Amino acid sequence: MLKPPLQFLFALLLVSLGATTFGQAPYVFKDHYSKVEYMIPMRDGVKLYVAAYVPKDVSGKHPILMERTCYGAGPYGPGTFKNPRGSKKMLDAGYIFAWSDVRGKGHSEGDYVNIRPELTPGEKGIDESTDTWDTIDYLIKHVPDNNGHVGMWGISYPGFYTGVGAINSHPALKAVSPQAPVSNWFLGDDIHHNGAFFLQDNFDFSAGFDVPRIGVGQAGKAPVIDRGGKSSYRFFLDTGALPNFDKTHYKGLIPYWNEVLDHDTYDQYWKDRALPDHMKNVRCAVLTVGGWFDAEDMWGALNLYKQTEKQNPGINNFICMGPWFHGMWAGRAGGGQTFGDLDFGMPTSDYFQDNIEFPFFDKYLRDQPLAAPAEATVFETGVNEWRSFPQWPPAGLGSETLYMDQLATLSFKKPSLDGRDHYVNDPAKPTPYLADFEANKRRTREYMIDDQRFVEGRTDVVEYKTDELVSDLRIAGPIEADLWVTTTGTDADFVVKVIDVWPDDSTVKSQKGVSMAGYEQMLKGDIFRGKFRNSFEKPEPFVPGQPTRVRFKLNDALHTFKKGHRIMIQVQSNWFPLVDRNPNKFMNINKATDADFQKATIEILHSPKYASSIKFGVIK
């Protein structure tokens, strides 16, 4: 959901408006569809705006495919049209497309609530599930030529509305596809990862999205932020501690920013908004979609699928994970074959739209005699192949543990000698998350796969690397980081990056002409706020100098480290300005002052007793 302004606007245009060219022939949507607008009354009397587009030249009854969005269901008015995304097969089949403004956004009435909590069983009132039910009930009774079947899809925040709409499903709702769904804003999506606050994304996004409106279709006053021409790194560092951002830049105009900062642990506020835990009474088919390189909501896709499966036994529940950044699977330009310096050897987005997404909806919305998709359709990076599994993670996985050891090595054998490596974490000079941090002014999406050689030689990063692999190593499922550490402070963050190191003699070049020889491609990376190592609800300080275990899971992967490649692990304690700085002091960081930040010396231990490691599930 979270993107800096320019990237956000581009993605919004790409995903919500869609392109108007399929192949070589332009397709003019308004020539083939009629638009009908509704203000639909909800059970509490509030009316929500919906635009429905009905085919003019495909006879018969048609399913409705709806997106509920907080980004605007417009353009508004009978003569203006929004273009659909997805496979052209949907247009040829005469799908009815509908967009609905959620409560409090766009032309809908009511008050907007970020990730509105679900009602508890028996509780009276409204939530996003009841609004979805009421909207569907109205549409099937009023939209011309519909066949009584409704599907829902949406990416990111609309992915959340898709998932929550399936709870206590309306009988007409036959299939939903939550795609990169916002799911848990403390554990893994957008706002926090493992309790660490994603500063740059949240500040940039909230400056526009979270401005309270003053009336239907009327935006309120947005803050004017003077960055002084600074890079993002310098702007966020110079602003300082978190309370300074409202005082200096927002000036009280973004109440939601302070609402977030009022909840620095995994309290009831966050639990009430955790979508995966509420995925119950789902009575429709579900296809959850995510990207292996999604910087925003990869956690959401993996965990929504998992909890939907667990809490709704027997339903048709599927997952598709591809080699994509956030929303990449919905684009048409380039077909999804390349991302950054990586080439996947095939148009992965085109494949998904035509061979997974369209057949899924066509089977359940038009009752077509099509086979159900595999339970898990997953792209294996490294070898660039689509794979199918009867469950995710695959059954029968083995395991492989790589241990951090002497001389910066990563070994398949447990350490036999006592050892430790140290670095100084200085919040005044935080470790950057990308190479051109002194010039860059926006959060890139490519940081998820970037060459990590830019941190070599830094004294605030330690790294461990295997010898060249003598055979392929196929990993699948979650990756577990298991660190034994000490610190001179009472809190610390830990960034763990899993890196695929290309051979020094590789002759491969990227689409941009970049040599992949020696390329240190980040496969997975994430951060963990150390005080939450035993509980996200009840944080605990570190005892300075005392060996302490910090263990956490990174997001899943399906990847082959190829023969001749090496595996590298990098560990550091800042990822700035992507993530806010930890003052190395046990406290509520959201209330910190500039004076609270201090240096700390951090050790990574590797010994028979304190064996720091990384663990993979492996396909034998």
Short mmCIF file of N, CA and C in Angstrom, two decimals, residues 328-467:
data_model
loop_
_atom_site.label_atom_id
_atom_site.label_comp_id
_atom_site.label_asym_id
_atom_site.label_seq_id
_atom_site.Cartn_x
_atom_site.Cartn_y
_atom_site.Cartn_z
N MET A 328 3.17 -5.56 -9.95
CA MET A 328 3.79 -5.78 -11.26
C MET A 328 2.99 -6.74 -12.13
N TRP A 329 2.33 -7.71 -11.51
CA TRP A 329 1.57 -8.71 -12.26
C TRP A 329 0.37 -8.12 -12.99
N ALA A 330 -0.04 -6.90 -12.62
CA ALA A 330 -1.20 -6.27 -13.26
C ALA A 330 -0.81 -5.42 -14.46
N GLY A 331 0.49 -5.18 -14.65
CA GLY A 331 0.93 -4.32 -15.73
C GLY A 331 0.97 -5.03 -17.06
N ARG A 332 1.04 -4.24 -18.11
CA ARG A 332 1.13 -4.80 -19.46
C ARG A 332 2.44 -4.45 -20.14
N ALA A 333 3.01 -3.32 -19.81
CA ALA A 333 4.25 -2.91 -20.46
C ALA A 333 5.37 -3.89 -20.11
N GLY A 334 5.94 -4.52 -21.15
CA GLY A 334 7.03 -5.46 -20.93
C GLY A 334 6.60 -6.84 -20.54
N GLY A 335 5.35 -7.01 -20.14
CA GLY A 335 4.84 -8.34 -19.85
C GLY A 335 5.37 -8.98 -18.60
N GLY A 336 6.17 -8.26 -17.80
CA GLY A 336 6.69 -8.83 -16.57
C GLY A 336 7.89 -9.71 -16.75
N GLN A 337 8.72 -9.42 -17.75
CA GLN A 337 9.89 -10.27 -17.99
C GLN A 337 11.12 -9.80 -17.23
N THR A 338 11.23 -8.51 -16.98
CA THR A 338 12.43 -8.00 -16.31
C THR A 338 12.04 -7.11 -15.13
N PHE A 339 12.95 -7.06 -14.19
CA PHE A 339 12.82 -6.16 -13.04
C PHE A 339 14.23 -5.79 -12.61
N GLY A 340 14.53 -4.50 -12.64
CA GLY A 340 15.89 -4.08 -12.30
C GLY A 340 16.89 -4.77 -13.21
N ASP A 341 17.89 -5.39 -12.60
CA ASP A 341 18.91 -6.09 -13.37
C ASP A 341 18.58 -7.56 -13.61
N LEU A 342 17.39 -8.00 -13.21
CA LEU A 342 17.01 -9.41 -13.36
C LEU A 342 16.14 -9.61 -14.60
N ASP A 343 16.37 -10.71 -15.30
CA ASP A 343 15.57 -11.11 -16.45
C ASP A 343 15.03 -12.50 -16.16
N PHE A 344 13.69 -12.63 -16.20
CA PHE A 344 13.06 -13.89 -15.83
C PHE A 344 12.82 -14.81 -17.02
N GLY A 345 13.23 -14.37 -18.20
CA GLY A 345 13.20 -15.25 -19.35
C GLY A 345 11.86 -15.47 -19.98
N MET A 346 10.81 -14.82 -19.46
CA MET A 346 9.46 -15.01 -19.99
C MET A 346 8.60 -13.85 -19.49
N PRO A 347 7.51 -13.55 -20.20
CA PRO A 347 6.60 -12.48 -19.73
C PRO A 347 5.70 -13.00 -18.60
N THR A 348 6.20 -12.93 -17.38
CA THR A 348 5.52 -13.57 -16.25
C THR A 348 4.16 -12.94 -15.93
N SER A 349 4.02 -11.63 -16.13
CA SER A 349 2.73 -10.99 -15.85
C SER A 349 1.68 -11.40 -16.86
N ASP A 350 2.06 -11.44 -18.14
CA ASP A 350 1.13 -11.91 -19.17
C ASP A 350 0.67 -13.33 -18.88
N TYR A 351 1.64 -14.17 -18.49
CA TYR A 351 1.30 -15.56 -18.19
C TYR A 351 0.28 -15.64 -17.06
N PHE A 352 0.53 -14.85 -16.01
CA PHE A 352 -0.39 -14.86 -14.87
C PHE A 352 -1.79 -14.43 -15.28
N GLN A 353 -1.90 -13.33 -16.00
CA GLN A 353 -3.21 -12.80 -16.35
C GLN A 353 -4.02 -13.76 -17.22
N ASP A 354 -3.36 -14.39 -18.18
CA ASP A 354 -4.08 -15.25 -19.13
C ASP A 354 -4.28 -16.67 -18.63
N ASN A 355 -3.33 -17.17 -17.83
CA ASN A 355 -3.35 -18.59 -17.50
C ASN A 355 -3.66 -18.91 -16.05
N ILE A 356 -3.72 -17.90 -15.20
CA ILE A 356 -4.05 -18.14 -13.79
C ILE A 356 -5.23 -17.29 -13.37
N GLU A 357 -5.11 -15.98 -13.51
CA GLU A 357 -6.16 -15.08 -13.02
C GLU A 357 -7.45 -15.23 -13.80
N PHE A 358 -7.41 -15.15 -15.12
CA PHE A 358 -8.64 -15.25 -15.91
C PHE A 358 -9.32 -16.61 -15.75
N PRO A 359 -8.62 -17.73 -15.88
CA PRO A 359 -9.32 -19.02 -15.68
C PRO A 359 -9.91 -19.17 -14.29
N PHE A 360 -9.25 -18.61 -13.27
CA PHE A 360 -9.81 -18.68 -11.92
C PHE A 360 -11.17 -18.01 -11.87
N PHE A 361 -11.25 -16.76 -12.33
CA PHE A 361 -12.53 -16.07 -12.29
C PHE A 361 -13.55 -16.71 -13.24
N ASP A 362 -13.09 -17.16 -14.39
CA ASP A 362 -14.04 -17.72 -15.35
C ASP A 362 -14.66 -19.01 -14.85
N LYS A 363 -13.89 -19.78 -14.12
CA LYS A 363 -14.42 -21.03 -13.56
C LYS A 363 -15.53 -20.77 -12.56
N TYR A 364 -15.32 -19.82 -11.67
CA TYR A 364 -16.25 -19.63 -10.56
C TYR A 364 -17.32 -18.57 -10.82
N LEU A 365 -17.07 -17.66 -11.77
CA LEU A 365 -18.06 -16.63 -12.04
C LEU A 365 -18.94 -16.94 -13.25
N ARG A 366 -18.41 -17.71 -14.19
CA ARG A 366 -19.21 -18.06 -15.38
C ARG A 366 -19.46 -19.56 -15.47
N ASP A 367 -19.07 -20.29 -14.42
CA ASP A 367 -19.31 -21.74 -14.37
C ASP A 367 -18.74 -22.45 -15.59
N GLN A 368 -17.58 -22.02 -16.02
CA GLN A 368 -16.94 -22.66 -17.16
C GLN A 368 -16.29 -23.98 -16.73
N PRO A 369 -16.27 -24.96 -17.62
CA PRO A 369 -15.71 -26.27 -17.28
C PRO A 369 -14.19 -26.26 -17.32
N LEU A 370 -13.61 -25.50 -16.42
CA LEU A 370 -12.16 -25.35 -16.36
C LEU A 370 -11.62 -26.04 -15.11
N ALA A 371 -10.41 -26.53 -15.22
CA ALA A 371 -9.77 -27.12 -14.04
C ALA A 371 -9.44 -26.02 -13.05
N ALA A 372 -9.56 -26.34 -11.78
CA ALA A 372 -9.14 -25.38 -10.75
C ALA A 372 -7.63 -25.20 -10.83
N PRO A 373 -7.14 -24.04 -10.46
CA PRO A 373 -5.67 -23.87 -10.46
C PRO A 373 -5.04 -24.78 -9.42
N ALA A 374 -3.76 -24.98 -9.54
CA ALA A 374 -3.04 -25.70 -8.49
C ALA A 374 -3.19 -24.93 -7.19
N GLU A 375 -3.14 -25.65 -6.09
CA GLU A 375 -3.21 -24.98 -4.79
C GLU A 375 -2.18 -23.85 -4.70
N ALA A 376 -0.95 -24.14 -5.15
CA ALA A 376 0.11 -23.13 -5.14
C ALA A 376 0.79 -23.11 -6.50
N THR A 377 0.72 -21.97 -7.15
CA THR A 377 1.45 -21.74 -8.40
C THR A 377 2.53 -20.72 -8.09
N VAL A 378 3.78 -21.14 -8.17
CA VAL A 378 4.87 -20.37 -7.60
C VAL A 378 6.02 -20.31 -8.60
N PHE A 379 6.58 -19.12 -8.77
CA PHE A 379 7.71 -18.95 -9.67
C PHE A 379 9.00 -19.20 -8.92
N GLU A 380 9.84 -20.08 -9.47
CA GLU A 380 11.12 -20.40 -8.85
C GLU A 380 12.20 -19.50 -9.44
N THR A 381 12.67 -18.56 -8.65
CA THR A 381 13.72 -17.67 -9.10
C THR A 381 15.05 -18.43 -9.10
N GLY A 382 16.00 -17.89 -9.83
CA GLY A 382 17.28 -18.57 -9.97
C GLY A 382 17.33 -19.43 -11.21
N VAL A 383 16.25 -20.23 -11.42
CA VAL A 383 16.12 -21.03 -12.64
C VAL A 383 15.00 -20.54 -13.53
N ASN A 384 14.17 -19.62 -13.02
CA ASN A 384 13.13 -18.96 -13.81
C ASN A 384 12.13 -19.96 -14.41
N GLU A 385 11.43 -20.65 -13.52
CA GLU A 385 10.42 -21.62 -13.94
C GLU A 385 9.20 -21.52 -13.03
N TRP A 386 7.99 -21.66 -13.64
CA TRP A 386 6.78 -21.77 -12.84
C TRP A 386 6.68 -23.19 -12.28
N ARG A 387 6.29 -23.31 -11.03
CA ARG A 387 6.12 -24.62 -10.38
C ARG A 387 4.71 -24.69 -9.79
N SER A 388 4.20 -25.90 -9.67
CA SER A 388 2.89 -26.14 -9.04
C SER A 388 3.07 -27.09 -7.87
N PHE A 389 2.38 -26.79 -6.76
CA PHE A 389 2.45 -27.62 -5.57
C PHE A 389 1.05 -27.81 -5.01
N PRO A 390 0.79 -28.95 -4.37
CA PRO A 390 -0.52 -29.17 -3.76
C PRO A 390 -0.72 -28.41 -2.46
N GLN A 391 0.32 -27.73 -1.96
CA GLN A 391 0.20 -26.89 -0.77
C GLN A 391 1.42 -25.99 -0.71
N TRP A 392 1.32 -24.92 0.09
CA TRP A 392 2.49 -24.06 0.31
C TRP A 392 2.65 -23.79 1.79
N PRO A 393 3.89 -23.91 2.32
CA PRO A 393 5.08 -24.43 1.65
C PRO A 393 4.91 -25.88 1.22
N PRO A 394 5.74 -26.35 0.28
CA PRO A 394 5.60 -27.73 -0.19
C PRO A 394 5.79 -28.72 0.94
N ALA A 395 5.10 -29.85 0.83
CA ALA A 395 5.24 -30.91 1.82
C ALA A 395 6.59 -31.61 1.65
N GLY A 396 7.06 -32.20 2.72
CA GLY A 396 8.24 -33.04 2.66
C GLY A 396 9.56 -32.31 2.49
N LEU A 397 9.61 -31.04 2.89
CA LEU A 397 10.86 -30.30 2.75
C LEU A 397 11.91 -30.83 3.72
N GLY A 398 13.14 -30.85 3.25
CA GLY A 398 14.25 -31.05 4.15
C GLY A 398 14.66 -29.72 4.73
N SER A 399 15.77 -29.69 5.43
CA SER A 399 16.26 -28.43 5.98
C SER A 399 17.78 -28.36 5.83
N GLU A 400 18.26 -27.16 5.72
CA GLU A 400 19.70 -26.94 5.63
C GLU A 400 20.03 -25.72 6.48
N THR A 401 21.04 -25.86 7.32
CA THR A 401 21.47 -24.76 8.18
C THR A 401 22.87 -24.33 7.78
N LEU A 402 23.03 -23.04 7.60
CA LEU A 402 24.34 -22.46 7.31
C LEU A 402 24.76 -21.63 8.52
N TYR A 403 25.99 -21.89 8.99
CA TYR A 403 26.47 -21.27 10.22
C TYR A 403 27.48 -20.17 9.91
N MET A 404 27.33 -19.06 10.62
CA MET A 404 28.32 -17.98 10.54
C MET A 404 29.55 -18.42 11.34
N ASP A 405 30.74 -18.17 10.76
CA ASP A 405 31.94 -18.75 11.36
C ASP A 405 33.13 -17.82 11.17
N GLN A 406 34.32 -18.36 11.51
CA GLN A 406 35.55 -17.59 11.44
C GLN A 406 35.81 -17.07 10.03
N LEU A 407 36.56 -15.98 9.94
CA LEU A 407 37.04 -15.43 8.67
C LEU A 407 35.90 -15.12 7.71
N ALA A 408 34.76 -14.65 8.27
CA ALA A 408 33.61 -14.22 7.47
C ALA A 408 33.06 -15.34 6.59
N THR A 409 33.18 -16.57 7.06
CA THR A 409 32.70 -17.70 6.27
C THR A 409 31.30 -18.11 6.71
N LEU A 410 30.60 -18.72 5.79
CA LEU A 410 29.28 -19.30 6.02
C LEU A 410 29.44 -20.78 5.72
N SER A 411 29.21 -21.62 6.73
CA SER A 411 29.57 -23.02 6.63
C SER A 411 28.37 -23.92 6.88
N PHE A 412 28.39 -25.09 6.25
CA PHE A 412 27.36 -26.10 6.49
C PHE A 412 27.65 -26.87 7.78
N LYS A 413 28.76 -26.59 8.44
CA LYS A 413 29.12 -27.25 9.69
C LYS A 413 29.06 -26.26 10.84
N LYS A 414 28.61 -26.75 12.00
CA LYS A 414 28.53 -25.92 13.19
C LYS A 414 29.93 -25.49 13.61
N PRO A 415 30.09 -24.26 14.12
CA PRO A 415 31.43 -23.80 14.53
C PRO A 415 32.05 -24.71 15.59
N SER A 416 33.36 -24.90 15.49
CA SER A 416 34.08 -25.71 16.47
C SER A 416 34.91 -24.84 17.42
N LEU A 417 35.04 -23.56 17.08
CA LEU A 417 35.81 -22.64 17.92
C LEU A 417 34.95 -21.45 18.32
N ASP A 418 35.31 -20.84 19.45
CA ASP A 418 34.62 -19.63 19.88
C ASP A 418 35.06 -18.46 19.01
N GLY A 419 34.08 -17.67 18.59
CA GLY A 419 34.40 -16.50 17.78
C GLY A 419 33.31 -15.46 17.86
N ARG A 420 33.65 -14.27 17.46
CA ARG A 420 32.68 -13.18 17.44
C ARG A 420 33.18 -12.09 16.49
N ASP A 421 32.22 -11.44 15.85
CA ASP A 421 32.52 -10.29 15.00
C ASP A 421 31.72 -9.11 15.53
N HIS A 422 32.30 -7.93 15.44
CA HIS A 422 31.60 -6.79 16.00
C HIS A 422 31.55 -5.65 14.99
N TYR A 423 30.59 -4.77 15.21
CA TYR A 423 30.50 -3.52 14.46
C TYR A 423 29.91 -2.46 15.40
N VAL A 424 30.17 -1.21 15.05
CA VAL A 424 29.64 -0.09 15.83
C VAL A 424 28.42 0.45 15.09
N ASN A 425 27.30 0.46 15.78
CA ASN A 425 26.08 1.04 15.22
C ASN A 425 25.95 2.47 15.74
N ASP A 426 26.03 3.41 14.81
CA ASP A 426 25.98 4.83 15.17
C ASP A 426 24.74 5.46 14.54
N PRO A 427 23.71 5.76 15.33
CA PRO A 427 22.50 6.36 14.77
C PRO A 427 22.73 7.70 14.09
N ALA A 428 23.86 8.35 14.38
CA ALA A 428 24.17 9.62 13.72
C ALA A 428 24.69 9.40 12.30
N LYS A 429 25.12 8.17 12.01
CA LYS A 429 25.60 7.80 10.68
C LYS A 429 25.00 6.45 10.30
N PRO A 430 23.68 6.39 10.16
CA PRO A 430 23.02 5.09 9.98
C PRO A 430 23.36 4.43 8.64
N THR A 431 23.40 3.12 8.66
CA THR A 431 23.69 2.33 7.46
C THR A 431 22.58 2.55 6.44
N PRO A 432 22.90 2.94 5.21
CA PRO A 432 21.86 3.18 4.19
C PRO A 432 21.35 1.87 3.60
N TYR A 433 20.19 1.94 2.96
CA TYR A 433 19.61 0.74 2.36
C TYR A 433 19.84 0.68 0.85
N LEU A 434 20.43 1.73 0.26
CA LEU A 434 20.71 1.69 -1.17
C LEU A 434 21.99 2.45 -1.46
N ALA A 435 22.56 2.20 -2.65
CA ALA A 435 23.90 2.68 -2.95
C ALA A 435 23.97 4.19 -3.09
N ASP A 436 23.05 4.79 -3.82
CA ASP A 436 23.14 6.23 -4.08
C ASP A 436 22.36 7.04 -3.06
N PHE A 437 22.56 6.71 -1.80
CA PHE A 437 21.74 7.31 -0.74
C PHE A 437 21.99 8.81 -0.59
N GLU A 438 23.16 9.30 -1.02
CA GLU A 438 23.43 10.72 -0.87
C GLU A 438 22.74 11.56 -1.93
N ALA A 439 22.20 10.90 -2.98
CA ALA A 439 21.51 11.63 -4.05
C ALA A 439 20.04 11.27 -4.17
N ASN A 440 19.69 10.05 -3.78
CA ASN A 440 18.33 9.54 -4.03
C ASN A 440 17.28 10.30 -3.22
N LYS A 441 16.16 10.62 -3.86
CA LYS A 441 15.10 11.38 -3.19
C LYS A 441 13.78 10.63 -3.10
N ARG A 442 13.78 9.35 -3.44
CA ARG A 442 12.56 8.56 -3.34
C ARG A 442 12.93 7.13 -2.97
N ARG A 443 11.96 6.42 -2.43
CA ARG A 443 12.20 5.01 -2.12
C ARG A 443 12.07 4.19 -3.39
N THR A 444 13.12 3.48 -3.75
CA THR A 444 13.08 2.68 -4.96
C THR A 444 12.39 1.35 -4.67
N ARG A 445 11.81 0.74 -5.69
CA ARG A 445 11.28 -0.61 -5.53
C ARG A 445 12.37 -1.65 -5.78
N GLU A 446 13.44 -1.23 -6.50
CA GLU A 446 14.51 -2.18 -6.85
C GLU A 446 15.40 -2.53 -5.67
N TYR A 447 15.28 -1.81 -4.54
CA TYR A 447 16.15 -2.14 -3.42
C TYR A 447 15.98 -3.58 -2.98
N MET A 448 14.84 -4.18 -3.29
CA MET A 448 14.58 -5.57 -2.90
C MET A 448 15.50 -6.57 -3.59
N ILE A 449 16.12 -6.18 -4.70
CA ILE A 449 16.98 -7.11 -5.45
C ILE A 449 18.35 -6.49 -5.74
N ASP A 450 18.63 -5.32 -5.21
CA ASP A 450 19.84 -4.58 -5.57
C ASP A 450 21.11 -5.33 -5.23
N ASP A 451 22.16 -5.02 -5.99
CA ASP A 451 23.52 -5.48 -5.73
C ASP A 451 23.97 -4.89 -4.40
N GLN A 452 24.37 -5.75 -3.46
CA GLN A 452 24.72 -5.31 -2.11
C GLN A 452 26.20 -5.00 -1.93
N ARG A 453 26.96 -4.94 -3.03
CA ARG A 453 28.38 -4.63 -2.90
C ARG A 453 28.61 -3.22 -2.38
N PHE A 454 27.56 -2.38 -2.41
CA PHE A 454 27.75 -0.99 -1.96
C PHE A 454 28.06 -0.88 -0.47
N VAL A 455 27.79 -1.93 0.33
CA VAL A 455 28.10 -1.84 1.76
C VAL A 455 29.46 -2.46 2.09
N GLU A 456 30.13 -3.05 1.10
CA GLU A 456 31.44 -3.63 1.37
C GLU A 456 32.40 -2.55 1.84
N GLY A 457 33.15 -2.87 2.85
CA GLY A 457 34.10 -1.92 3.39
C GLY A 457 33.54 -1.07 4.50
N ARG A 458 32.21 -1.09 4.71
CA ARG A 458 31.62 -0.33 5.81
C ARG A 458 31.92 -1.04 7.13
N THR A 459 32.13 -0.27 8.17
CA THR A 459 32.45 -0.85 9.48
C THR A 459 31.21 -1.12 10.31
N ASP A 460 30.01 -0.85 9.73
CA ASP A 460 28.76 -1.10 10.48
C ASP A 460 27.98 -2.27 9.88
N VAL A 461 28.65 -3.12 9.12
CA VAL A 461 28.04 -4.29 8.51
C VAL A 461 29.02 -5.45 8.63
N VAL A 462 28.50 -6.64 8.95
CA VAL A 462 29.33 -7.85 8.90
C VAL A 462 28.71 -8.79 7.88
N GLU A 463 29.56 -9.58 7.23
CA GLU A 463 29.06 -10.49 6.22
C GLU A 463 29.77 -11.83 6.29
N TYR A 464 29.05 -12.85 5.82
CA TYR A 464 29.54 -14.22 5.84
C TYR A 464 29.18 -14.85 4.50
N LYS A 465 30.12 -15.64 3.93
CA LYS A 465 29.91 -16.14 2.58
C LYS A 465 30.40 -17.58 2.47
N THR A 466 29.65 -18.41 1.74
CA THR A 466 30.06 -19.79 1.49
C THR A 466 31.14 -19.82 0.41
N ASP A 467 31.75 -20.98 0.27
CA ASP A 467 32.54 -21.26 -0.92
C ASP A 467 31.58 -21.40 -2.10
#
